[in-house]
Coordinates of C-alpha atoms in Angstrom, one line a residue:
X1 CA -35.7 -6.3 -3.7
X2 CA -38.3 -3.9 -2.1
X3 CA -37.6 -1.9 0.9
X4 CA -40.0 -3.9 3.1
X5 CA -38.0 -7.0 1.9
X6 CA -34.9 -5.0 2.8
X7 CA -36.6 -4.7 6.1
X8 CA -37.5 -8.0 6.7
X9 CA -34.2 -9.7 5.9
X10 CA -32.6 -7.4 8.2
X11 CA -35.4 -8.3 11.2
X12 CA -34.5 -11.5 10.5
X13 CA -31.2 -11.9 10.4
X14 CA -30.7 -9.3 13.8
X15 CA -27.8 -10.9 15.1
X16 CA -25.4 -10.4 11.7
X17 CA -26.6 -6.9 12.6
X18 CA -25.2 -6.6 16.0
X19 CA -22.1 -8.3 14.9
X20 CA -21.8 -6.3 12.3
X21 CA -22.0 -3.2 14.4
X22 CA -19.8 -4.7 17.2
X23 CA -17.0 -5.1 14.6
X24 CA -16.9 -1.6 12.6
X25 CA -17.0 -0.2 16.3
X26 CA -13.6 -2.4 17.0
X27 CA -12.5 -1.1 13.9
X28 CA -13.5 2.6 14.4
X29 CA -11.3 2.6 17.7
X30 CA -8.1 2.5 16.4
X31 CA -9.2 5.0 13.5
X32 CA -10.1 7.5 15.6
X33 CA -7.0 7.2 18.1
X34 CA -4.3 7.7 15.6
X35 CA -1.3 9.0 16.9
X36 CA 0.0 12.2 14.8
X37 CA 2.7 11.4 12.3
X38 CA 5.6 13.5 10.8
X39 CA 6.7 13.3 7.4
X40 CA 10.2 13.8 7.1
X41 CA 12.1 14.9 4.0
X42 CA 15.1 15.9 2.1
X43 CA 16.1 16.0 -1.6
X44 CA 19.8 15.3 -3.0
X45 CA 20.9 15.9 -6.7
X46 CA 23.4 13.4 -8.0
X47 CA 26.1 15.5 -9.9
X48 CA 28.7 14.4 -12.2
X49 CA 31.9 15.6 -11.4
X50 CA 33.3 19.3 -12.4
X51 CA 35.4 19.7 -15.7
X52 CA 36.7 22.2 -18.0
X53 CA 34.0 21.3 -20.7
X54 CA 30.9 21.6 -17.9
X55 CA 32.0 23.6 -15.0
X56 CA 28.3 23.8 -13.5
X57 CA 27.2 20.1 -12.3
X58 CA 23.9 20.8 -13.0
X59 CA 24.2 20.7 -16.4
X60 CA 25.9 17.5 -16.7
X61 CA 22.6 15.8 -15.2
X62 CA 22.8 12.8 -17.9
X63 CA 20.4 10.1 -17.9
X64 CA 22.9 7.4 -16.9
X65 CA 23.9 9.0 -14.0
X66 CA 20.1 9.1 -12.9
X67 CA 20.0 5.4 -13.8
X68 CA 22.7 4.7 -11.1
X69 CA 21.2 6.7 -8.7
X70 CA 17.9 4.7 -8.9
X71 CA 19.8 1.5 -9.0
X72 CA 21.4 2.4 -4.9
X73 CA 17.6 3.5 -4.4
X74 CA 16.0 0.1 -5.3
X75 CA 18.6 -1.5 -3.4
X76 CA 17.8 0.1 -0.4
X77 CA 14.1 -0.4 -0.4
X78 CA 14.9 -3.9 -0.3
X79 CA 13.8 -5.6 3.1
X80 CA 17.3 -6.8 3.8
X81 CA 18.1 -3.0 3.8
X82 CA 15.2 -2.4 5.9
X83 CA 16.6 -4.5 8.6
X84 CA 19.8 -2.8 8.4
X85 CA 18.5 0.5 8.8
X86 CA 16.2 -0.5 11.6
X87 CA 19.8 -2.0 12.9
X88 CA 21.0 1.6 12.8
X89 CA 18.4 3.1 14.9
X90 CA 15.9 4.0 11.4
X91 CA 12.2 4.3 12.9
X92 CA 9.2 5.1 11.0
X93 CA 8.8 4.1 7.4
X94 CA 10.8 5.5 4.9
X95 CA 10.9 5.4 0.6
X96 CA 13.8 6.4 -1.1
X97 CA 12.0 7.6 -4.7
X98 CA 14.1 8.8 -7.9
X99 CA 13.2 11.2 -10.2
X100 CA 10.7 9.2 -13.0
X101 CA 9.7 10.8 -16.0
X102 CA 8.4 7.1 -17.4
X103 CA 6.0 5.0 -16.2
X104 CA 6.2 2.3 -13.2
X105 CA 6.0 -0.6 -16.3
X106 CA 8.5 1.6 -18.3
X107 CA 10.9 3.8 -16.1
X108 CA 12.6 6.7 -17.6
X109 CA 15.4 8.0 -14.9
X110 CA 16.9 11.1 -16.8
X111 CA 16.9 13.8 -13.6
X112 CA 19.8 13.0 -11.2
X113 CA 17.6 13.7 -8.1
X114 CA 16.6 11.5 -4.9
X115 CA 13.8 12.2 -2.6
X116 CA 14.0 10.6 0.7
X117 CA 11.5 10.4 2.9
X118 CA 10.5 9.1 6.4
X119 CA 7.4 8.4 8.0
X120 CA 7.5 8.8 12.0
X121 CA 5.3 9.6 15.0
X122 CA 8.3 11.8 16.6
X123 CA 9.4 14.8 14.9
X124 CA 12.9 14.2 16.2
X125 CA 13.2 10.6 15.1
X126 CA 12.1 11.3 11.9
X127 CA 14.7 13.6 11.2
X128 CA 17.3 11.7 12.9
X129 CA 16.2 8.9 10.7
X130 CA 16.7 10.9 7.2
X131 CA 20.1 12.0 8.2
X132 CA 20.8 8.2 8.5
X133 CA 18.9 7.7 5.5
X134 CA 20.9 10.1 3.5
X135 CA 24.5 9.5 4.9
X136 CA 23.9 5.6 4.3
X137 CA 23.1 7.1 0.3
X138 CA 26.0 8.9 0.0
X139 CA 28.1 6.0 1.1
X140 CA 26.6 3.7 -0.9
X141 CA 27.5 5.4 -3.7
X142 CA 30.8 5.8 -3.0
X143 CA 31.6 2.3 -1.9
X144 CA 30.1 1.5 -5.5
X145 CA 32.9 3.6 -7.1
X146 CA 35.9 2.5 -4.4
X147 CA 34.7 -1.3 -5.9
X148 CA 35.1 0.0 -10.0
X149 CA 38.1 2.1 -8.7
X150 CA 36.8 5.5 -10.4
X151 CA 39.3 8.0 -10.0
X152 CA 38.9 11.0 -7.4
X153 CA 38.3 14.0 -9.9
X154 CA 35.5 11.9 -12.3
X155 CA 33.5 10.7 -9.6
X156 CA 29.3 11.0 -9.0
X157 CA 28.9 13.2 -6.1
X158 CA 25.8 14.1 -3.8
X159 CA 24.2 17.2 -2.7
X160 CA 21.5 19.0 -1.1
X161 CA 19.3 19.7 -3.2
X162 CA 16.3 20.8 -0.9
X163 CA 17.2 20.6 2.9
X164 CA 15.5 18.6 5.7
X165 CA 12.4 19.7 6.8
X166 CA 9.5 17.9 8.9
X167 CA 5.9 18.7 8.4
X168 CA 2.9 17.0 10.2
X169 CA 0.1 14.8 8.6
X170 CA -3.1 15.9 9.3
X171 CA -5.7 13.6 10.5
X172 CA -9.4 14.0 10.9
X173 CA -11.1 11.6 13.1
X174 CA -14.4 12.5 12.5
X175 CA -13.6 11.9 8.8
X176 CA -12.3 8.5 9.5
X177 CA -14.8 7.4 11.6
X178 CA -17.9 8.8 8.8
X179 CA -15.6 6.3 6.2
X180 CA -15.6 3.2 8.8
X181 CA -19.1 3.2 9.5
X182 CA -19.8 3.8 6.0
X183 CA -17.9 0.9 4.4
X184 CA -18.9 -1.3 8.4
X185 CA -22.8 -0.2 7.4
X186 CA -22.1 -1.7 3.2
X187 CA -20.5 -4.8 4.4
X188 CA -22.9 -5.8 7.2
X189 CA -26.0 -5.5 4.6
X190 CA -24.0 -7.4 2.1
X191 CA -23.2 -10.1 4.3
X192 CA -26.7 -10.1 6.0
X193 CA -28.3 -10.3 2.7
X194 CA -26.0 -12.8 0.7
X195 CA -26.7 -15.2 4.5
X196 CA -30.5 -15.0 4.2
X197 CA -30.3 -15.5 0.4
X198 CA -28.4 -18.4 0.6
X199 CA -30.5 -19.6 3.7
X200 CA -33.2 -19.2 1.7
X201 CA -32.7 -21.6 -1.2
X202 CA -31.4 -24.3 0.8
X203 CA -34.8 -24.2 2.6
X204 CA -36.3 -24.6 -0.7
X205 CA -34.1 -27.3 -2.0
X206 CA -34.6 -29.0 1.4
X207 CA -38.7 -28.1 0.9
X208 CA -38.3 -29.9 -2.5
X209 CA -36.7 -33.0 -1.6
X210 CA -39.3 -34.0 1.0
X211 CA -42.2 -33.0 -1.4
X212 CA -40.4 -35.8 -3.7
X213 CA -40.1 -38.3 -1.1
X214 CA -43.5 -38.1 -0.1
X215 CA -45.4 -38.4 -3.5
X216 CA -46.7 -41.3 -4.9
X217 CA -44.7 -43.7 -6.8
X218 CA -46.6 -45.4 -9.8
X219 CA -46.2 -49.0 -10.3
X220 CA -48.9 -49.7 -12.7
X221 CA -47.7 -49.8 -16.2
X222 CA -49.6 -46.9 -18.4
X223 CA -52.9 -48.3 -20.2
X224 CA -53.3 -46.6 -23.7
X225 CA -56.8 -45.9 -24.5
X226 CA -58.2 -47.2 -27.5
X227 CA -58.9 -45.7 -30.9

Protein backbone atom coordinates (compact mmCIF):
# COMPACT_ATOMS: atom_id res chain seq x y z
CA UNK A 1 0.00 0.00 0.00
CA UNK A 2 1.35 3.40 -1.08
CA UNK A 3 1.34 6.44 1.16
CA UNK A 4 -1.34 8.05 -1.00
CA UNK A 5 -3.57 5.01 -0.55
CA UNK A 6 -3.01 5.04 3.19
CA UNK A 7 -3.80 8.75 3.33
CA UNK A 8 -7.03 8.06 1.46
CA UNK A 9 -7.99 5.34 3.93
CA UNK A 10 -7.32 7.62 6.89
CA UNK A 11 -9.35 10.37 5.24
CA UNK A 12 -12.33 8.08 4.60
CA UNK A 13 -12.28 6.66 8.12
CA UNK A 14 -11.71 9.94 9.94
CA UNK A 15 -14.21 9.00 12.61
CA UNK A 16 -12.05 6.04 13.65
CA UNK A 17 -9.05 8.36 13.95
CA UNK A 18 -10.98 10.64 16.28
CA UNK A 19 -12.22 7.70 18.36
CA UNK A 20 -8.67 6.32 18.63
CA UNK A 21 -7.31 9.69 19.67
CA UNK A 22 -9.92 10.01 22.43
CA UNK A 23 -9.19 6.51 23.72
CA UNK A 24 -5.44 7.17 23.67
CA UNK A 25 -5.90 10.45 25.57
CA UNK A 26 -8.03 8.68 28.18
CA UNK A 27 -5.38 5.98 28.60
CA UNK A 28 -2.55 8.52 28.84
CA UNK A 29 -4.17 10.54 31.61
CA UNK A 30 -3.69 7.99 34.46
CA UNK A 31 -0.27 7.05 33.12
CA UNK A 32 1.04 10.59 33.44
CA UNK A 33 -0.53 11.09 36.87
CA UNK A 34 0.88 7.93 38.44
CA UNK A 35 1.61 8.35 42.14
CA UNK A 36 5.08 7.79 43.53
CA UNK A 37 5.73 4.23 44.65
CA UNK A 38 8.20 2.91 47.20
CA UNK A 39 9.92 -0.47 47.12
CA UNK A 40 10.52 -1.83 50.61
CA UNK A 41 12.75 -4.89 50.67
CA UNK A 42 14.46 -7.18 53.14
CA UNK A 43 16.51 -10.36 52.80
CA UNK A 44 16.29 -13.12 55.39
CA UNK A 45 18.69 -16.00 55.88
CA UNK A 46 17.22 -19.38 56.74
CA UNK A 47 19.96 -20.93 58.83
CA UNK A 48 20.42 -24.40 60.33
CA UNK A 49 20.98 -24.98 64.05
CA UNK A 50 24.44 -24.48 65.47
CA UNK A 51 26.24 -27.75 66.20
CA UNK A 52 29.79 -28.79 67.11
CA UNK A 53 30.22 -29.98 63.53
CA UNK A 54 28.96 -26.68 62.05
CA UNK A 55 29.55 -23.87 64.54
CA UNK A 56 29.01 -21.30 61.80
CA UNK A 57 25.40 -21.53 60.52
CA UNK A 58 26.37 -19.98 57.19
CA UNK A 59 28.48 -23.03 56.34
CA UNK A 60 25.50 -25.35 56.78
CA UNK A 61 23.09 -23.86 54.23
CA UNK A 62 22.01 -27.17 52.73
CA UNK A 63 19.63 -27.40 49.75
CA UNK A 64 17.02 -29.13 51.93
CA UNK A 65 16.79 -26.00 54.09
CA UNK A 66 16.45 -23.83 50.99
CA UNK A 67 13.65 -26.08 49.68
CA UNK A 68 11.83 -25.76 53.01
CA UNK A 69 12.13 -21.99 52.85
CA UNK A 70 10.83 -21.97 49.26
CA UNK A 71 7.83 -24.14 50.22
CA UNK A 72 6.79 -21.62 52.88
CA UNK A 73 7.25 -18.75 50.43
CA UNK A 74 5.04 -20.43 47.83
CA UNK A 75 2.31 -20.88 50.41
CA UNK A 76 2.48 -17.25 51.51
CA UNK A 77 2.24 -16.06 47.90
CA UNK A 78 -1.18 -17.68 47.37
CA UNK A 79 -4.44 -15.75 47.09
CA UNK A 80 -5.68 -17.04 50.46
CA UNK A 81 -2.56 -15.76 52.19
CA UNK A 82 -2.94 -12.41 50.48
CA UNK A 83 -6.39 -12.02 52.03
CA UNK A 84 -4.91 -12.88 55.42
CA UNK A 85 -2.18 -10.27 55.03
CA UNK A 86 -4.77 -7.68 54.00
CA UNK A 87 -6.63 -8.34 57.25
CA UNK A 88 -3.38 -7.79 59.15
CA UNK A 89 -2.91 -4.37 57.53
CA UNK A 90 -0.51 -5.12 54.69
CA UNK A 91 -0.91 -2.58 51.89
CA UNK A 92 0.36 -2.55 48.32
CA UNK A 93 1.71 -5.63 46.59
CA UNK A 94 4.17 -8.03 48.17
CA UNK A 95 6.28 -10.98 47.08
CA UNK A 96 8.35 -13.70 48.73
CA UNK A 97 11.21 -14.63 46.40
CA UNK A 98 13.45 -17.59 47.35
CA UNK A 99 16.90 -17.70 45.78
CA UNK A 100 16.54 -19.87 42.71
CA UNK A 101 19.60 -21.20 40.86
CA UNK A 102 17.58 -23.09 38.27
CA UNK A 103 14.75 -22.07 35.96
CA UNK A 104 11.03 -21.49 36.46
CA UNK A 105 10.34 -24.84 34.83
CA UNK A 106 12.94 -26.70 36.91
CA UNK A 107 13.75 -24.63 40.00
CA UNK A 108 16.75 -25.52 42.12
CA UNK A 109 16.81 -23.95 45.56
CA UNK A 110 20.27 -24.37 47.04
CA UNK A 111 20.73 -21.05 48.88
CA UNK A 112 18.79 -20.56 52.09
CA UNK A 113 17.90 -16.90 51.69
CA UNK A 114 14.55 -15.24 51.20
CA UNK A 115 13.88 -11.86 49.59
CA UNK A 116 10.70 -10.10 50.77
CA UNK A 117 9.49 -7.06 48.83
CA UNK A 118 6.54 -4.72 49.14
CA UNK A 119 5.51 -1.97 46.72
CA UNK A 120 3.32 0.75 48.21
CA UNK A 121 2.43 4.37 47.59
CA UNK A 122 3.49 5.35 51.13
CA UNK A 123 6.98 4.73 52.45
CA UNK A 124 5.97 4.21 56.08
CA UNK A 125 3.14 1.86 55.13
CA UNK A 126 5.56 -0.15 53.00
CA UNK A 127 8.06 -0.60 55.82
CA UNK A 128 5.29 -1.45 58.29
CA UNK A 129 3.88 -4.00 55.84
CA UNK A 130 7.35 -5.44 55.40
CA UNK A 131 7.65 -6.02 59.14
CA UNK A 132 4.34 -7.89 59.12
CA UNK A 133 5.47 -10.04 56.19
CA UNK A 134 8.81 -10.83 57.82
CA UNK A 135 7.31 -11.74 61.21
CA UNK A 136 4.64 -13.88 59.54
CA UNK A 137 7.26 -15.79 57.61
CA UNK A 138 9.21 -16.48 60.79
CA UNK A 139 6.01 -17.54 62.54
CA UNK A 140 5.12 -19.93 59.71
CA UNK A 141 8.51 -21.60 60.00
CA UNK A 142 8.11 -21.94 63.77
CA UNK A 143 4.60 -23.41 63.52
CA UNK A 144 5.73 -25.93 60.93
CA UNK A 145 8.49 -27.15 63.24
CA UNK A 146 6.07 -27.18 66.18
CA UNK A 147 3.78 -29.42 64.17
CA UNK A 148 6.64 -31.83 63.47
CA UNK A 149 7.81 -31.59 67.11
CA UNK A 150 11.34 -30.59 66.22
CA UNK A 151 13.64 -30.19 69.20
CA UNK A 152 14.61 -26.64 70.13
CA UNK A 153 18.30 -27.22 69.54
CA UNK A 154 17.64 -28.74 66.10
CA UNK A 155 15.41 -26.05 64.72
CA UNK A 156 15.88 -23.92 61.62
CA UNK A 157 15.94 -20.24 62.49
CA UNK A 158 15.62 -16.95 60.64
CA UNK A 159 18.19 -14.16 60.70
CA UNK A 160 18.34 -10.83 58.90
CA UNK A 161 20.81 -10.90 56.06
CA UNK A 162 19.98 -7.48 54.55
CA UNK A 163 18.06 -5.02 56.76
CA UNK A 164 14.79 -3.50 55.59
CA UNK A 165 15.18 -0.52 53.27
CA UNK A 166 12.83 1.60 51.17
CA UNK A 167 13.60 2.99 47.72
CA UNK A 168 11.61 5.42 45.62
CA UNK A 169 10.70 3.93 42.25
CA UNK A 170 11.32 6.59 39.65
CA UNK A 171 8.59 7.42 37.16
CA UNK A 172 9.10 9.33 33.91
CA UNK A 173 5.76 10.88 32.83
CA UNK A 174 7.12 12.01 29.47
CA UNK A 175 8.41 8.56 28.58
CA UNK A 176 5.11 6.98 29.62
CA UNK A 177 3.20 9.53 27.54
CA UNK A 178 5.33 8.82 24.47
CA UNK A 179 4.84 5.07 24.90
CA UNK A 180 1.06 5.37 25.20
CA UNK A 181 0.95 7.72 22.20
CA UNK A 182 2.93 5.27 20.05
CA UNK A 183 0.75 2.34 21.05
CA UNK A 184 -2.39 4.37 20.45
CA UNK A 185 -1.20 5.48 17.02
CA UNK A 186 -0.28 1.97 15.93
CA UNK A 187 -3.50 0.50 17.29
CA UNK A 188 -5.68 3.16 15.69
CA UNK A 189 -3.95 2.81 12.32
CA UNK A 190 -4.29 -0.98 12.38
CA UNK A 191 -8.00 -0.85 13.25
CA UNK A 192 -8.62 1.81 10.60
CA UNK A 193 -6.87 -0.13 7.83
CA UNK A 194 -8.56 -3.39 8.81
CA UNK A 195 -12.00 -1.74 8.90
CA UNK A 196 -11.52 -0.11 5.50
CA UNK A 197 -10.36 -3.39 3.95
CA UNK A 198 -13.32 -5.27 5.45
CA UNK A 199 -15.84 -2.72 4.19
CA UNK A 200 -14.22 -2.70 0.73
CA UNK A 201 -14.48 -6.49 0.50
CA UNK A 202 -18.13 -6.31 1.53
CA UNK A 203 -18.90 -3.71 -1.15
CA UNK A 204 -17.16 -5.80 -3.82
CA UNK A 205 -19.14 -8.90 -2.87
CA UNK A 206 -22.38 -6.90 -2.94
CA UNK A 207 -21.49 -5.48 -6.36
CA UNK A 208 -20.66 -8.95 -7.66
CA UNK A 209 -24.02 -10.33 -6.49
CA UNK A 210 -25.86 -7.41 -8.08
CA UNK A 211 -23.99 -7.92 -11.37
CA UNK A 212 -24.88 -11.60 -11.39
CA UNK A 213 -28.55 -10.86 -10.73
CA UNK A 214 -28.71 -8.37 -13.62
CA UNK A 215 -27.03 -10.66 -16.17
CA UNK A 216 -29.32 -12.32 -18.83
CA UNK A 217 -30.35 -15.91 -18.25
CA UNK A 218 -30.01 -17.97 -21.45
CA UNK A 219 -32.85 -20.44 -21.76
CA UNK A 220 -32.49 -21.49 -25.42
CA UNK A 221 -30.36 -24.58 -26.03
CA UNK A 222 -27.09 -24.03 -27.74
CA UNK A 223 -27.01 -25.16 -31.39
CA UNK A 224 -23.86 -26.77 -32.57
CA UNK A 225 -22.53 -25.48 -35.86
CA UNK A 226 -22.42 -28.01 -38.70
CA UNK A 227 -19.05 -29.02 -39.95
